XYZ file of C-alpha atoms in Angstrom:
407
model
C 50.698 -4.766 44.594
C 49.025 -5.584 47.926
C 51.822 -3.735 49.723
C 51.080 -0.543 47.789
C 47.391 -0.771 48.650
C 48.342 -1.060 52.301
C 50.609 1.973 52.015
C 47.915 4.080 50.371
C 45.443 2.910 53.027
C 47.565 4.503 55.759
C 45.545 7.518 56.995
C 46.699 10.652 55.186
C 49.209 8.893 52.907
C 47.248 9.277 49.654
C 46.631 12.967 50.410
C 50.312 13.479 51.252
C 51.510 11.926 48.008
C 48.957 13.861 45.952
C 49.765 17.240 47.487
C 53.489 16.525 47.403
C 53.311 15.629 43.717
C 51.815 19.055 42.926
C 54.499 20.863 44.904
C 57.399 18.789 43.613
C 56.279 18.985 39.978
C 56.308 22.772 40.090
C 59.651 22.897 41.899
C 61.310 20.662 39.291
C 60.325 23.224 36.662
C 61.841 26.326 38.282
C 65.205 26.052 36.501
C 63.495 25.652 33.121
C 61.153 28.575 33.802
C 64.010 30.900 34.786
C 66.112 29.771 31.818
C 63.311 30.522 29.371
C 62.583 33.862 31.015
C 66.208 35.033 30.788
C 66.633 33.813 27.186
C 63.212 34.767 25.785
C 62.032 37.491 28.152
C 65.298 39.367 28.689
C 66.842 38.367 25.318
C 70.071 37.327 26.999
C 72.435 34.406 26.403
C 72.212 30.875 27.697
C 75.321 31.628 29.751
C 73.368 34.305 31.585
C 70.457 31.927 32.020
C 72.802 29.242 33.303
C 74.187 31.643 35.900
C 70.710 32.243 37.310
C 70.028 28.510 37.343
C 73.381 27.868 39.040
C 72.631 30.465 41.723
C 69.286 28.866 42.483
C 70.710 25.312 42.455
C 73.582 26.256 44.778
C 71.115 27.874 47.162
C 68.928 24.753 47.117
C 71.936 22.711 48.231
C 72.766 25.156 51.017
C 69.199 25.637 52.163
C 68.239 21.964 52.593
C 69.832 21.316 55.999
C 69.026 24.828 57.241
C 65.313 24.418 56.523
C 65.410 20.909 57.948
C 66.914 22.193 61.171
C 64.250 24.904 61.337
C 61.537 22.257 60.909
C 63.044 20.213 63.752
C 63.070 23.244 66.035
C 60.152 25.444 64.964
C 57.734 23.025 63.364
C 56.512 22.410 59.833
C 53.896 25.134 59.455
C 56.236 27.926 60.523
C 58.806 26.951 57.901
C 56.140 26.524 55.213
C 54.692 29.952 55.981
C 58.098 31.595 55.574
C 58.983 29.751 52.381
C 55.567 30.230 50.768
C 55.726 33.991 51.366
C 59.265 34.181 49.948
C 58.250 32.233 46.833
C 55.174 34.399 46.287
C 57.244 37.594 46.452
C 59.990 36.220 44.218
C 57.824 34.871 41.398
C 55.582 37.940 41.360
C 58.722 40.079 41.005
C 60.532 38.018 38.334
C 59.050 39.820 35.282
C 60.080 43.260 36.573
C 63.541 42.506 37.976
C 66.690 43.536 36.081
C 69.153 40.736 35.464
C 71.582 41.603 38.273
C 68.822 41.740 40.858
C 67.263 38.559 39.478
C 70.555 36.734 40.035
C 70.584 37.591 43.745
C 66.845 37.042 44.150
C 67.128 33.570 42.591
C 69.723 32.655 45.207
C 67.429 33.824 48.003
C 64.486 31.937 46.498
C 66.536 28.748 46.266
C 67.706 29.128 49.849
C 64.081 29.342 51.016
C 62.389 26.976 48.557
C 59.295 25.144 49.796
C 60.799 21.913 51.256
C 58.287 19.552 49.640
C 60.652 16.629 49.060
C 62.301 16.511 52.523
C 58.934 16.950 54.237
C 57.443 14.092 52.241
C 60.309 11.814 53.249
C 60.019 12.782 56.908
C 56.285 12.190 56.878
C 56.656 8.797 55.204
C 59.123 7.727 57.905
C 56.670 8.863 60.609
C 53.520 7.397 59.066
C 54.794 3.919 58.171
C 56.262 0.954 59.981
C 59.768 -0.306 59.301
C 58.321 -3.064 57.109
C 56.267 -0.609 55.045
C 58.927 2.011 54.417
C 60.649 0.387 51.464
C 57.414 0.272 49.469
C 56.491 3.776 50.629
C 59.837 5.234 49.593
C 59.568 3.399 46.269
C 56.295 5.266 45.672
C 58.024 8.511 46.681
C 60.829 7.883 44.179
C 58.316 7.080 41.448
C 56.535 10.317 42.298
C 59.830 12.160 41.916
C 60.470 10.616 38.501
C 57.001 11.581 37.303
C 57.438 15.133 38.557
C 60.687 15.508 36.583
C 58.938 14.207 33.478
C 55.909 16.489 33.815
C 57.161 19.769 35.295
C 59.728 21.020 32.732
C 57.608 19.737 29.823
C 54.571 21.718 30.992
C 56.675 24.873 31.318
C 58.012 24.458 27.770
C 54.512 23.941 26.379
C 53.162 26.969 28.244
C 56.069 29.150 27.133
C 55.125 28.382 23.521
C 51.652 29.843 24.119
C 52.162 32.759 26.518
C 54.955 35.104 27.552
C 57.756 33.879 29.847
C 56.664 36.394 32.481
C 53.179 34.900 32.643
C 54.731 31.430 32.892
C 56.770 32.649 35.875
C 53.625 33.970 37.578
C 51.775 30.722 36.941
C 54.640 28.618 38.251
C 54.915 30.774 41.352
C 51.190 30.410 41.985
C 51.505 26.625 41.708
C 54.440 26.544 44.156
C 52.476 28.655 46.635
C 49.448 26.403 46.208
C 51.536 23.284 46.802
C 53.226 24.675 49.899
C 49.920 25.918 51.297
C 48.300 22.530 50.711
C 51.113 20.775 52.612
C 50.680 23.247 55.487
C 46.931 22.610 55.598
C 47.510 18.860 55.515
C 50.184 19.227 58.229
C 51.433 15.616 58.038
C 53.059 14.134 61.148
C 56.844 14.217 61.071
C 57.360 11.889 64.033
C 55.722 8.582 64.841
C 53.797 8.135 68.051
C 56.617 6.171 69.651
C 59.016 9.004 68.748
C 56.998 11.663 70.540
C 59.502 11.797 73.394
C 62.362 12.780 71.087
C 61.821 16.496 71.687
C 61.847 16.036 75.433
C 65.113 14.117 75.259
C 66.689 16.840 73.131
C 68.727 16.888 69.958
C 71.650 14.467 69.966
C 74.998 16.085 69.092
C 75.620 16.094 65.369
C 78.730 13.946 65.772
C 76.552 11.144 67.174
C 74.278 10.775 64.145
C 76.353 12.301 61.345
C 78.714 9.345 61.580
C 80.390 7.209 58.943
C 77.120 5.384 58.275
C 75.243 8.575 57.474
C 78.180 9.965 55.486
C 78.176 6.753 53.441
C 74.510 7.249 52.562
C 75.028 10.928 51.708
C 77.949 9.993 49.448
C 75.698 7.552 47.619
C 72.947 10.187 47.326
C 75.495 12.525 45.724
C 76.820 9.824 43.412
C 73.375 8.759 42.243
C 72.323 12.202 41.067
C 75.764 12.913 39.614
C 75.262 9.834 37.451
C 71.695 10.731 36.484
C 72.528 14.326 35.584
C 75.438 13.124 33.468
C 73.308 10.547 31.660
C 70.844 13.247 30.576
C 73.662 15.253 28.995
C 75.265 12.172 27.444
C 71.964 11.256 25.771
C 71.697 14.697 24.184
C 75.361 14.662 23.108
C 75.027 11.211 21.507
C 71.931 12.177 19.541
C 73.425 15.509 18.490
C 76.436 13.727 16.997
C 74.056 11.356 15.158
C 71.971 14.280 13.860
C 68.940 12.999 15.786
C 68.700 15.456 18.676
C 64.950 15.886 18.029
C 64.511 12.320 19.350
C 65.997 13.196 22.738
C 62.541 13.651 24.250
C 61.598 10.102 23.245
C 64.744 8.606 24.769
C 64.294 10.599 27.979
C 60.658 9.491 28.148
C 61.743 5.844 27.896
C 64.333 6.534 30.588
C 61.706 8.019 32.900
C 59.054 5.368 32.302
C 61.475 2.493 32.936
C 62.515 4.199 36.162
C 58.874 4.325 37.251
C 58.486 0.624 36.426
C 61.709 -0.243 38.235
C 60.631 1.642 41.341
C 57.275 -0.120 41.480
C 58.883 -3.546 41.010
C 61.528 -2.868 43.665
C 58.952 -1.747 46.225
C 57.038 -4.995 45.723
C 60.072 -7.257 46.277
C 60.006 -9.323 49.487
C 63.468 -8.188 50.619
C 65.516 -4.991 50.158
C 68.882 -4.723 48.462
C 71.784 -2.666 49.842
C 71.914 0.856 48.468
C 75.587 0.475 47.548
C 74.793 -2.639 45.512
C 71.958 -0.929 43.641
C 74.151 2.088 42.903
C 77.017 -0.142 41.778
C 74.720 -1.990 39.380
C 73.376 1.354 38.158
C 76.907 2.468 37.334
C 77.743 -0.799 35.598
C 74.713 -0.808 33.278
C 75.233 2.890 32.425
C 78.745 2.538 31.000
C 77.854 0.332 27.968
C 74.964 2.639 27.019
C 77.567 4.683 25.171
C 77.819 1.925 22.545
C 74.434 2.988 21.108
C 74.838 5.348 18.151
C 71.241 6.165 17.191
C 67.971 6.794 18.982
C 66.304 3.338 18.740
C 69.331 1.598 20.209
C 69.739 4.354 22.785
C 66.160 3.714 23.925
C 67.147 0.096 24.509
C 70.447 1.044 26.146
C 68.909 3.297 28.817
C 66.391 0.674 29.972
C 68.859 -0.849 32.442
C 69.799 2.550 33.858
C 66.159 3.550 34.107
C 65.085 0.353 35.873
C 67.681 0.886 38.614
C 67.200 4.631 39.093
C 64.117 4.764 41.337
C 65.174 1.703 43.378
C 68.533 3.321 44.162
C 66.940 6.627 45.143
C 64.362 4.894 47.347
C 67.026 2.760 49.067
C 69.040 5.875 49.879
C 65.983 7.686 51.262
C 65.035 4.657 53.351
C 68.550 4.453 54.800
C 68.545 8.129 55.797
C 65.169 7.805 57.530
C 66.378 4.802 59.540
C 69.765 6.230 60.485
C 68.519 9.644 61.624
C 67.052 10.011 65.131
C 63.554 11.494 65.052
C 64.625 14.774 66.634
C 67.086 15.537 63.806
C 65.326 13.839 60.905
C 64.546 17.178 59.268
C 68.191 18.184 59.171
C 69.205 14.725 57.953
C 66.704 14.706 55.084
C 67.809 18.251 54.285
C 71.398 17.024 54.016
C 70.213 14.276 51.695
C 68.474 16.825 49.471
C 71.614 18.971 49.498
C 73.791 16.030 48.482
C 71.424 15.211 45.642
C 71.246 18.853 44.501
C 75.049 19.031 44.479
C 75.164 15.862 42.406
C 72.701 17.249 39.882
C 74.738 20.455 39.650
C 78.096 18.721 39.112
C 77.070 15.769 36.973
C 76.503 17.715 33.770
C 79.792 19.710 33.882
C 81.805 16.549 34.623
C 80.250 14.666 31.738
C 80.404 17.749 29.517
C 84.167 18.008 29.953
C 84.519 14.303 29.198
C 82.411 14.548 26.041
C 84.378 17.583 24.808
C 87.670 15.780 25.428
C 86.631 12.465 23.864
C 83.351 11.231 22.341
C 79.723 11.100 23.577
C 80.249 7.486 24.672
C 82.779 8.849 27.134
C 79.950 10.747 28.818
C 78.145 7.529 29.722
C 81.437 6.057 30.941
C 82.135 9.093 33.135
C 78.617 9.019 34.592
C 78.795 5.285 35.275
C 82.239 5.517 36.857
C 81.006 8.335 39.123
C 78.233 6.039 40.311
C 80.655 3.141 40.841
C 83.025 5.367 42.835
C 80.180 6.531 45.081
C 78.968 2.930 45.540
C 82.455 1.779 46.530
C 82.792 4.702 48.936
C 79.434 3.914 50.504
C 80.256 0.223 50.810
C 83.624 0.848 52.491
C 82.347 3.527 54.858
C 79.291 1.527 55.903
C 81.551 -1.278 57.080
C 83.491 0.909 59.472
C 82.439 0.729 63.112
C 82.724 3.873 65.239
C 84.295 3.571 68.694
C 81.677 3.173 71.448
C 80.842 6.288 73.479
C 79.365 6.483 76.977
C 75.530 6.473 76.924
C 73.735 9.808 77.344
C 70.002 10.617 77.284
C 70.387 11.810 73.698
C 72.250 8.643 72.742
C 69.568 6.478 74.326
C 67.020 8.152 72.040
C 69.408 7.677 69.120
C 69.962 4.032 70.038
C 66.356 3.207 69.216
C 67.140 3.550 65.514
C 66.887 0.438 63.404
C 70.242 -1.009 62.398
C 70.559 -0.281 58.682
C 74.015 -1.507 57.855
C 72.421 -4.044 55.500
C 70.463 -1.261 53.768
C 73.561 0.759 53.076
């Protein structure tokens, strides 16, 4: 754990992770809060609630690279000011909006969501050395797992005590507080030796969005497709066994083993390729479908959980190393978009499989999706682009660390 103490000793790192955890925990709960408001506050169906959630999720995927590009060009505080204001207006208005207007407003709010996760990743890349980044991104992935465990659960507990409209106001206030805290902290997004990146200019997108970056983005998409599908497969398995009330316990085991796996991975002396971690994640997920009751399912998801945070941290590390400093915001935004798209598609893919077969088929579909993404990433990362004549932008890009072994 000496490496983690060194990471937390980096000036501003502990504050960054603390503030980011607040912001990310609230953001992970937005879909749950809107679902409960539509179902309980507006007395509408889950289909209607799902439409609002889908609008917000689609906008999150579209907005990631746009906000990242704005950060690269206009700076962090400008983007945070805009997004914080938009979130304040949206969440204050939620309890008074009719359903049709809420649908459009949710899309706008997702498009301009406070970019807590991409900013945290950019700041980690700027504040750490190449040797420290794996441990730092492992902590970031653990933070993400904890936020997904805490955020939706807090919203559900609060909704049992107060009205869904009040929950929406409280969640909005927390998002605004998190975004404001990040703006006040104003973490550096470029290292000192990258300060000349702005003067050099942005490299053309074709120079950095190459097969290597596409390989990493494919693995980001595949990882969250798998994870989203596993969540649904767990619920489907327990529903068939008449034990759906135990789903929270199984998901808690899943989350806690992911936290443990992330911490162990960050402390290892050497990294593992992201495609290998994702391939192993897919392989251990498929046999989880053999479990037919909650105690065995708790055991079955341990392997998947232990590899979740390591895979996510390896992908984040690869993106930070492949992206030149002057476009790192857009690159991390693309990563967030790929992961949001995976979360959105994983559940429907597994849902169709479960309906057409048995719950065990859901784990198989999720695992095979991960294996397909790992194979794609492995094959793409081994391709070598044709050399191009050097330009000032390419000379800045050439200072990137070679991360073929990470992919």
